Amino acid sequence: MRPCIVKVFVSSIFSGTLSIVVLLRGPVKRSEVNFAPVRISRGDGIHVLSGTQGELVKINPEGVLLGEVVTPFPTPIIDGVIIESEVLPNTSQIWVGIWLDREFRQSRIAALPIDMEWITGSSREDLRNAISSLNGSEIAPSNSMWNRVMDSEPMKMGKYGSSVVFATVSGVYMIDCNANEVWRGLLPRWPEISNISAYDEIVGVVEFSGGVAIWSKAGGVSVLDPSNGLEIFSRVIEFGDSVANVIFSEDGGWFVMLHEGSIATIDKIEGEHRIYRTGGPVLDAEFNGEEWRWTGWRHDGALSSTGLVVSERDNVGISIIDGNILANDGSWSKFGSYSESPAME
């Protein structure tokens, strides 16, 4: 298969000038994913891919499926993380996910051992009958080592070590890998944006060396002490746009995805930020040791000390894992290599 040549634009961080480069994209390999993918939960050597209707499948870093596609619970999954197991002797990792069903006004959190063979659970009709029946048996996600019905609507999930941290409309909680509560606290409040607090929401729960960072859609940042959940740092960052997601890298710092086709980077959480236009919303990113690479709405991009590169794509990239990009049509492609080129029409 011949590589695809794509015209892209590069802007220098320092000069602000634009030049044109050629992106040589590697051959695309089609995955066996037969559902609409929405996110990838990153693990150690094994990741979990989830779909829009609650589908789950384990994959390796190259995107190869490690087992069958299953639907443990017949509702959409809004978030998921992979943590180390400290409970089961034969299981090294656990996937913890949150299911939210707006039709039935029910949310649930459950843990699935990565090393277990997963199977599909109950159907949508089974769930509807169980909820409508006064004496019906409870429907739980299949393969789960534990599951809990949540008493308030969840917003975002993250982790700290082998514990799970999640935010609901009622507060922030940490539980261990066996669902035991470690602590709970109130949602962070930021006086500077209190006038829009009713419309704000938590969009990031991020582990870093300073604790657990809680990010809000309006730019609020609160750092919690992971030992007790108490706030140890707070600020509001004015991005001029709402925050969609946040990623942290020890070497790359903070990477903030904004709604209207921009990104922001911050070296330290108390530091200044820089904003870069990307031409479309960014959906996922990773730092490879030298530069930030990302994918998103009909484009890919990279940001290093030498400049910003943005290239067009004909679909939507939803996740990037070790340089492999998963698109919304289920196809995989390798993040392209870049070479300088004379200007093209």
One Martini backbone bead per residue (centre of mass of N, CA, C, O) as a GRO file, in nm:
protein
  345
    1MET     BB    1   0.095   0.037   0.024
    2ARG     BB    2   0.064   0.358  -0.029
    3PRO     BB    3   0.133   0.648   0.080
    4CYS     BB    4  -0.018   0.930   0.216
    5ILE     BB    5  -0.048   1.260   0.101
    6VAL     BB    6  -0.037   1.548   0.321
    7LYS     BB    7  -0.135   1.862   0.386
    8VAL     BB    8   0.040   2.091   0.601
    9PHE     BB    9   0.080   2.298   0.898
   10VAL     BB   10   0.337   2.518   1.035
   11SER     BB   11   0.401   2.662   1.358
   12SER     BB   12   0.587   2.872   1.531
   13ILE     BB   13   0.638   2.947   1.858
   14PHE     BB   14   0.837   3.199   1.814
   15SER     BB   15   0.741   3.343   1.526
   16GLY     BB   16   0.448   3.256   1.384
   17THR     BB   17   0.507   3.104   1.139
   18LEU     BB   18   0.440   2.959   0.815
   19SER     BB   19   0.447   2.621   0.692
   20ILE     BB   20   0.498   2.351   0.461
   21VAL     BB   21   0.416   2.007   0.476
   22VAL     BB   22   0.470   1.653   0.457
   23LEU     BB   23   0.259   1.376   0.512
   24LEU     BB   24   0.353   1.038   0.586
   25ARG     BB   25   0.130   0.789   0.585
   26GLY     BB   26   0.075   0.500   0.688
   27PRO     BB   27  -0.060   0.217   0.672
   28VAL     BB   28  -0.375   0.090   0.702
   29LYS     BB   29  -0.530  -0.094   0.966
   30ARG     BB   30  -0.778  -0.314   1.016
   31SER     BB   31  -1.001  -0.384   1.240
   32GLU     BB   32  -1.239  -0.593   1.435
   33VAL     BB   33  -1.425  -0.364   1.488
   34ASN     BB   34  -1.804  -0.371   1.519
   35PHE     BB   35  -1.801  -0.081   1.657
   36ALA     BB   36  -1.844   0.221   1.818
   37PRO     BB   37  -1.593   0.395   1.929
   38VAL     BB   38  -1.490   0.608   2.230
   39ARG     BB   39  -1.262   0.454   2.416
   40ILE     BB   40  -0.946   0.425   2.608
   41SER     BB   41  -0.811   0.221   2.853
   42ARG     BB   42  -0.517   0.234   3.024
   43GLY     BB   43  -0.253  -0.001   3.052
   44ASP     BB   44  -0.033  -0.282   3.111
   45GLY     BB   45  -0.035  -0.400   2.784
   46ILE     BB   46  -0.349  -0.351   2.845
   47HIS     BB   47  -0.648  -0.255   2.694
   48VAL     BB   48  -0.973  -0.075   2.688
   49LEU     BB   49  -1.244  -0.094   2.469
   50SER     BB   50  -1.515   0.129   2.405
   51GLY     BB   51  -1.859   0.179   2.339
   52THR     BB   52  -2.166   0.339   2.291
   53GLN     BB   53  -2.328   0.048   2.400
   54GLY     BB   54  -2.115  -0.111   2.608
   55GLU     BB   55  -1.875  -0.207   2.476
   56LEU     BB   56  -1.608  -0.463   2.509
   57VAL     BB   57  -1.237  -0.474   2.467
   58LYS     BB   58  -0.934  -0.622   2.445
   59ILE     BB   59  -0.605  -0.474   2.394
   60ASN     BB   60  -0.325  -0.395   2.241
   61PRO     BB   61  -0.103  -0.146   2.143
   62GLU     BB   62  -0.181  -0.232   1.825
   63GLY     BB   63  -0.506  -0.327   1.834
   64VAL     BB   64  -0.531  -0.613   1.918
   65LEU     BB   65  -0.746  -0.851   1.988
   66LEU     BB   66  -0.825  -0.996   2.332
   67GLY     BB   67  -1.095  -1.117   2.231
   68GLU     BB   68  -1.417  -1.062   2.281
   69VAL     BB   69  -1.697  -0.892   2.220
   70VAL     BB   70  -1.871  -0.722   2.484
   71THR     BB   71  -2.181  -0.683   2.705
   72PRO     BB   72  -2.219  -0.657   3.039
   73PHE     BB   73  -2.400  -0.386   2.999
   74PRO     BB   74  -2.705  -0.222   2.861
   75THR     BB   75  -2.515   0.050   2.874
   76PRO     BB   76  -2.351   0.324   2.880
   77ILE     BB   77  -2.015   0.437   2.893
   78ILE     BB   78  -1.846   0.717   3.052
   79ASP     BB   79  -1.609   0.548   3.205
   80GLY     BB   80  -1.250   0.441   3.252
   81VAL     BB   81  -1.019   0.227   3.439
   82ILE     BB   82  -0.686   0.109   3.520
   83ILE     BB   83  -0.585  -0.108   3.784
   84GLU     BB   84  -0.432  -0.241   4.038
   85SER     BB   85  -0.422  -0.545   4.202
   86GLU     BB   86  -0.495  -0.640   4.570
   87VAL     BB   87  -0.682  -0.916   4.568
   88LEU     BB   88  -0.629  -1.096   4.327
   89PRO     BB   89  -0.385  -1.337   4.268
   90ASN     BB   90  -0.453  -1.371   3.929
   91THR     BB   91  -0.471  -1.044   3.923
   92SER     BB   92  -0.319  -0.741   3.803
   93GLN     BB   93  -0.585  -0.618   3.663
   94ILE     BB   94  -0.844  -0.354   3.662
   95TRP     BB   95  -1.158  -0.271   3.539
   96VAL     BB   96  -1.322   0.048   3.581
   97GLY     BB   97  -1.671   0.133   3.552
   98ILE     BB   98  -1.929   0.357   3.412
   99TRP     BB   99  -2.281   0.349   3.411
  100LEU     BB  100  -2.531   0.536   3.210
  101ASP     BB  101  -2.895   0.569   3.245
  102ARG     BB  102  -3.132   0.797   3.146
  103GLU     BB  103  -3.395   0.642   3.118
  104PHE     BB  104  -3.357   0.496   3.422
  105ARG     BB  105  -3.191   0.661   3.622
  106GLN     BB  106  -2.897   0.499   3.616
  107SER     BB  107  -2.602   0.411   3.806
  108ARG     BB  108  -2.281   0.227   3.765
  109ILE     BB  109  -2.024   0.041   3.938
  110ALA     BB  110  -1.743  -0.164   3.815
  111ALA     BB  111  -1.534  -0.469   3.827
  112LEU     BB  112  -1.291  -0.607   3.589
  113PRO     BB  113  -1.096  -0.858   3.524
  114ILE     BB  114  -0.852  -0.887   3.290
  115ASP     BB  115  -0.781  -1.211   3.310
  116MET     BB  116  -1.064  -1.252   3.236
  117GLU     BB  117  -1.317  -1.394   3.069
  118TRP     BB  118  -1.546  -1.235   2.882
  119ILE     BB  119  -1.904  -1.173   2.895
  120THR     BB  120  -2.220  -1.144   2.815
  121GLY     BB  121  -2.498  -1.008   2.936
  122SER     BB  122  -2.767  -0.860   2.972
  123SER     BB  123  -3.036  -0.726   2.843
  124ARG     BB  124  -3.240  -0.464   2.792
  125GLU     BB  125  -3.499  -0.618   2.865
  126ASP     BB  126  -3.404  -0.727   3.136
  127LEU     BB  127  -3.367  -0.451   3.266
  128ARG     BB  128  -3.654  -0.344   3.233
  129ASN     BB  129  -3.793  -0.571   3.398
  130ALA     BB  130  -3.635  -0.532   3.665
  131ILE     BB  131  -3.723  -0.234   3.717
  132SER     BB  132  -4.047  -0.281   3.689
  133SER     BB  133  -4.012  -0.495   3.905
  134LEU     BB  134  -4.064  -0.550   4.239
  135ASN     BB  135  -3.932  -0.871   4.229
  136GLY     BB  136  -3.683  -0.825   4.082
  137SER     BB  137  -3.383  -0.892   3.981
  138GLU     BB  138  -3.068  -0.796   3.978
  139ILE     BB  139  -2.872  -0.622   3.744
  140ALA     BB  140  -2.542  -0.708   3.645
  141PRO     BB  141  -2.236  -0.704   3.554
  142SER     BB  142  -2.052  -0.899   3.395
  143ASN     BB  143  -1.752  -1.023   3.551
  144SER     BB  144  -1.786  -0.900   3.829
  145MET     BB  145  -1.639  -0.849   4.151
  146TRP     BB  146  -1.799  -0.569   4.159
  147ASN     BB  147  -2.100  -0.370   4.246
  148ARG     BB  148  -2.264  -0.036   4.217
  149VAL     BB  149  -2.504   0.179   4.304
  150MET     BB  150  -2.558   0.508   4.234
  151ASP     BB  151  -2.683   0.814   4.406
  152SER     BB  152  -2.537   0.981   4.171
  153GLU     BB  153  -2.429   1.161   3.916
  154PRO     BB  154  -2.180   1.110   3.705
  155MET     BB  155  -1.873   1.258   3.549
  156LYS     BB  156  -1.578   1.149   3.663
  157MET     BB  157  -1.270   0.954   3.613
  158GLY     BB  158  -0.997   0.816   3.812
  159LYS     BB  159  -0.662   0.787   3.956
  160TYR     BB  160  -0.465   0.648   4.250
  161GLY     BB  161  -0.296   0.416   4.185
  162SER     BB  162  -0.513   0.157   4.321
  163SER     BB  163  -0.724   0.387   4.302
  164VAL     BB  164  -1.044   0.542   4.286
  165VAL     BB  165  -1.156   0.850   4.128
  166PHE     BB  166  -1.471   1.030   4.169
  167ALA     BB  167  -1.729   1.233   4.017
  168THR     BB  168  -2.017   1.394   4.129
  169VAL     BB  169  -2.286   1.599   4.208
  170SER     BB  170  -2.202   1.546   4.532
  171GLY     BB  171  -1.886   1.455   4.479
  172VAL     BB  172  -1.578   1.317   4.605
  173TYR     BB  173  -1.415   0.992   4.549
  174MET     BB  174  -1.250   0.718   4.724
  175ILE     BB  175  -1.151   0.390   4.614
  176ASP     BB  176  -1.071   0.082   4.619
  177CYS     BB  177  -1.035  -0.227   4.451
  178ASN     BB  178  -1.292  -0.322   4.664
  179ALA     BB  179  -1.492  -0.062   4.722
  180ASN     BB  180  -1.361   0.092   4.947
  181GLU     BB  181  -1.379   0.363   5.134
  182VAL     BB  182  -1.153   0.631   5.190
  183TRP     BB  183  -1.302   0.898   5.074
  184ARG     BB  184  -1.486   1.215   5.110
  185GLY     BB  185  -1.612   1.507   4.922
  186LEU     BB  186  -1.655   1.801   4.810
  187LEU     BB  187  -1.697   2.002   4.574
  188PRO     BB  188  -1.539   2.224   4.423
  189ARG     BB  189  -1.475   2.582   4.476
  190TRP     BB  190  -1.502   2.893   4.275
  191PRO     BB  191  -1.550   3.224   4.312
  192GLU     BB  192  -1.488   3.331   4.014
  193ILE     BB  193  -1.727   3.096   3.906
  194SER     BB  194  -2.005   3.100   4.073
  195ASN     BB  195  -2.213   3.207   3.848
  196ILE     BB  196  -2.161   2.902   3.686
  197SER     BB  197  -2.189   2.641   3.869
  198ALA     BB  198  -2.457   2.513   3.751
  199TYR     BB  199  -2.287   2.459   3.459
  200ASP     BB  200  -2.075   2.308   3.575
  201GLU     BB  201  -1.802   2.056   3.541
  202ILE     BB  202  -1.635   1.760   3.559
  203VAL     BB  203  -1.340   1.668   3.331
  204GLY     BB  204  -1.102   1.607   3.558
  205VAL     BB  205  -0.906   1.317   3.690
  206VAL     BB  206  -0.567   1.365   3.802
  207GLU     BB  207  -0.267   1.216   3.826
  208PHE     BB  208   0.007   1.339   4.032
  209SER     BB  209   0.273   1.436   4.227
  210GLY     BB  210   0.068   1.651   4.392
  211GLY     BB  211  -0.191   1.457   4.330
  212VAL     BB  212  -0.534   1.541   4.278
  213ALA     BB  213  -0.677   1.665   3.986
  214ILE     BB  214  -0.943   1.900   3.949
  215TRP     BB  215  -1.140   1.964   3.660
  216SER     BB  216  -1.314   2.217   3.495
  217LYS     BB  217  -1.490   2.350   3.235
  218ALA     BB  218  -1.423   2.663   3.347
  219GLY     BB  219  -1.108   2.626   3.484
  220GLY     BB  220  -1.102   2.471   3.735
  221VAL     BB  221  -0.857   2.404   4.005
  222SER     BB  222  -0.802   2.108   4.214
  223VAL     BB  223  -0.599   1.993   4.483
  224LEU     BB  224  -0.571   1.675   4.630
  225ASP     BB  225  -0.527   1.485   4.899
  226PRO     BB  226  -0.491   1.139   4.878
  227SER     BB  227  -0.530   1.069   5.195
  228ASN     BB  228  -0.819   1.279   5.243
  229GLY     BB  229  -0.932   1.508   5.018
  230LEU     BB  230  -0.794   1.767   5.066
  231GLU     BB  231  -0.737   2.088   4.991
  232ILE     BB  232  -0.411   2.240   4.853
  233PHE     BB  233  -0.524   2.365   4.573
  234SER     BB  234  -0.621   2.674   4.386
  235ARG     BB  235  -0.772   2.763   4.061
  236VAL     BB  236  -0.817   2.986   3.773
  237ILE     BB  237  -0.838   2.940   3.419
  238GLU     BB  238  -0.819   3.156   3.135
  239PHE     BB  239  -0.894   3.033   2.808
  240GLY     BB  240  -1.164   3.123   2.640
  241ASP     BB  241  -1.263   2.827   2.709
  242SER     BB  242  -1.368   2.513   2.732
  243VAL     BB  243  -1.316   2.217   2.898
  244ALA     BB  244  -1.276   1.868   2.800
  245ASN     BB  245  -0.967   1.779   2.872
  246VAL     BB  246  -0.699   1.601   3.065
  247ILE     BB  247  -0.336   1.568   3.057
  248PHE     BB  248  -0.054   1.391   3.209
  249SER     BB  249   0.310   1.448   3.216
  250GLU     BB  250   0.614   1.438   3.353
  251ASP     BB  251   0.758   1.558   3.084
  252GLY     BB  252   0.506   1.740   2.946
  253GLY     BB  253   0.278   1.790   3.137
  254TRP     BB  254   0.007   1.985   3.045
  255PHE     BB  255  -0.296   1.882   2.860
  256VAL     BB  256  -0.544   2.091   2.708
  257MET     BB  257  -0.874   2.045   2.603
  258LEU     BB  258  -1.066   2.231   2.383
  259HIS     BB  259  -1.365   2.283   2.224
  260GLU     BB  260  -1.276   2.514   1.978
  261GLY     BB  261  -0.988   2.422   1.855
  262SER     BB  262  -0.790   2.383   2.116
  263ILE     BB  263  -0.486   2.417   2.309
  264ALA     BB  264  -0.310   2.358   2.625
  265THR     BB  265  -0.010   2.441   2.809
  266ILE     BB  266   0.156   2.316   3.119
  267ASP     BB  267   0.411   2.267   3.324
  268LYS     BB  268   0.267   2.381   3.582
  269ILE     BB  269  -0.015   2.417   3.772
  270GLU     BB  270   0.090   2.725   3.858
  271GLY     BB  271   0.128   2.814   3.575
  272GLU     BB  272   0.151   2.907   3.263
  273HIS     BB  273  -0.019   2.940   2.954
  274ARG     BB  274  -0.063   2.788   2.624
  275ILE     BB  275  -0.210   2.859   2.307
  276TYR     BB  276  -0.345   2.641   2.039
  277ARG     BB  277  -0.431   2.596   1.721
  278THR     BB  278  -0.604   2.310   1.540
  279GLY     BB  279  -0.905   2.321   1.379
  280GLY     BB  280  -1.003   2.119   1.613
  281PRO     BB  281  -1.103   1.892   1.814
  282VAL     BB  282  -0.959   1.723   2.083
  283LEU     BB  283  -0.957   1.369   2.210
  284ASP     BB  284  -0.639   1.287   2.215
  285ALA     BB  285  -0.324   1.215   2.402
  286GLU     BB  286   0.048   1.209   2.389
  287PHE     BB  287   0.371   1.152   2.533
  288ASN     BB  288   0.695   1.051   2.374
  289GLY     BB  289   0.946   1.248   2.506
  290GLU     BB  290   0.928   1.507   2.278
  291GLU     BB  291   0.607   1.508   2.213
  292TRP     BB  292   0.298   1.605   2.134
  293ARG     BB  293   0.022   1.386   2.055
  294TRP     BB  294  -0.273   1.392   1.837
  295THR     BB  295  -0.635   1.355   1.814
  296GLY     BB  296  -0.940   1.418   1.604
  297TRP     BB  297  -1.132   1.634   1.429
  298ARG     BB  298  -1.001   1.581   1.128
  299HIS     BB  299  -0.719   1.544   1.298
  300ASP     BB  300  -0.372   1.591   1.353
  301GLY     BB  301  -0.092   1.629   1.599
  302ALA     BB  302   0.201   1.839   1.696
  303LEU     BB  303   0.419   1.927   1.987
  304SER     BB  304   0.716   2.117   2.005
  305SER     BB  305   0.999   2.316   2.023
  306THR     BB  306   0.961   2.378   1.693
  307GLY     BB  307   0.637   2.319   1.684
  308LEU     BB  308   0.335   2.309   1.492
  309VAL     BB  309   0.133   2.025   1.381
  310VAL     BB  310  -0.124   1.997   1.122
  311SER     BB  311  -0.351   1.739   1.007
  312GLU     BB  312  -0.549   1.589   0.793
  313ARG     BB  313  -0.856   1.393   0.814
  314ASP     BB  314  -1.137   1.167   0.713
  315ASN     BB  315  -1.177   1.146   1.026
  316VAL     BB  316  -1.211   1.041   1.371
  317GLY     BB  317  -1.004   1.071   1.633
  318ILE     BB  318  -1.017   0.905   1.964
  319SER     BB  319  -0.721   0.759   1.980
  320ILE     BB  320  -0.385   0.725   2.139
  321ILE     BB  321  -0.138   0.447   2.112
  322ASP     BB  322   0.178   0.436   2.062
  323GLY     BB  323   0.106   0.583   1.770
  324ASN     BB  324  -0.187   0.470   1.761
  325ILE     BB  325  -0.485   0.525   1.568
  326LEU     BB  326  -0.825   0.562   1.653
  327ALA     BB  327  -1.121   0.553   1.485
  328ASN     BB  328  -1.470   0.585   1.447
  329ASP     BB  329  -1.456   0.331   1.223
  330GLY     BB  330  -1.221   0.122   1.351
  331SER     BB  331  -0.959   0.231   1.251
  332TRP     BB  332  -0.607   0.212   1.189
  333SER     BB  333  -0.316   0.430   1.249
  334LYS     BB  334  -0.017   0.572   1.195
  335PHE     BB  335   0.172   0.799   1.301
  336GLY     BB  336   0.315   1.027   1.120
  337SER     BB  337   0.562   1.149   0.919
  338TYR     BB  338   0.786   1.433   0.883
  339SER     BB  339   0.857   1.665   0.604
  340GLU     BB  340   1.007   1.888   0.440
  341SER     BB  341   0.865   2.132   0.203
  342PRO     BB  342   0.772   2.281  -0.044
  343ALA     BB  343   0.545   2.471  -0.154
  344MET     BB  344   0.197   2.415  -0.200
  345GLU     BB  345  -0.117   2.437  -0.372
   0.00000   0.00000   0.00000
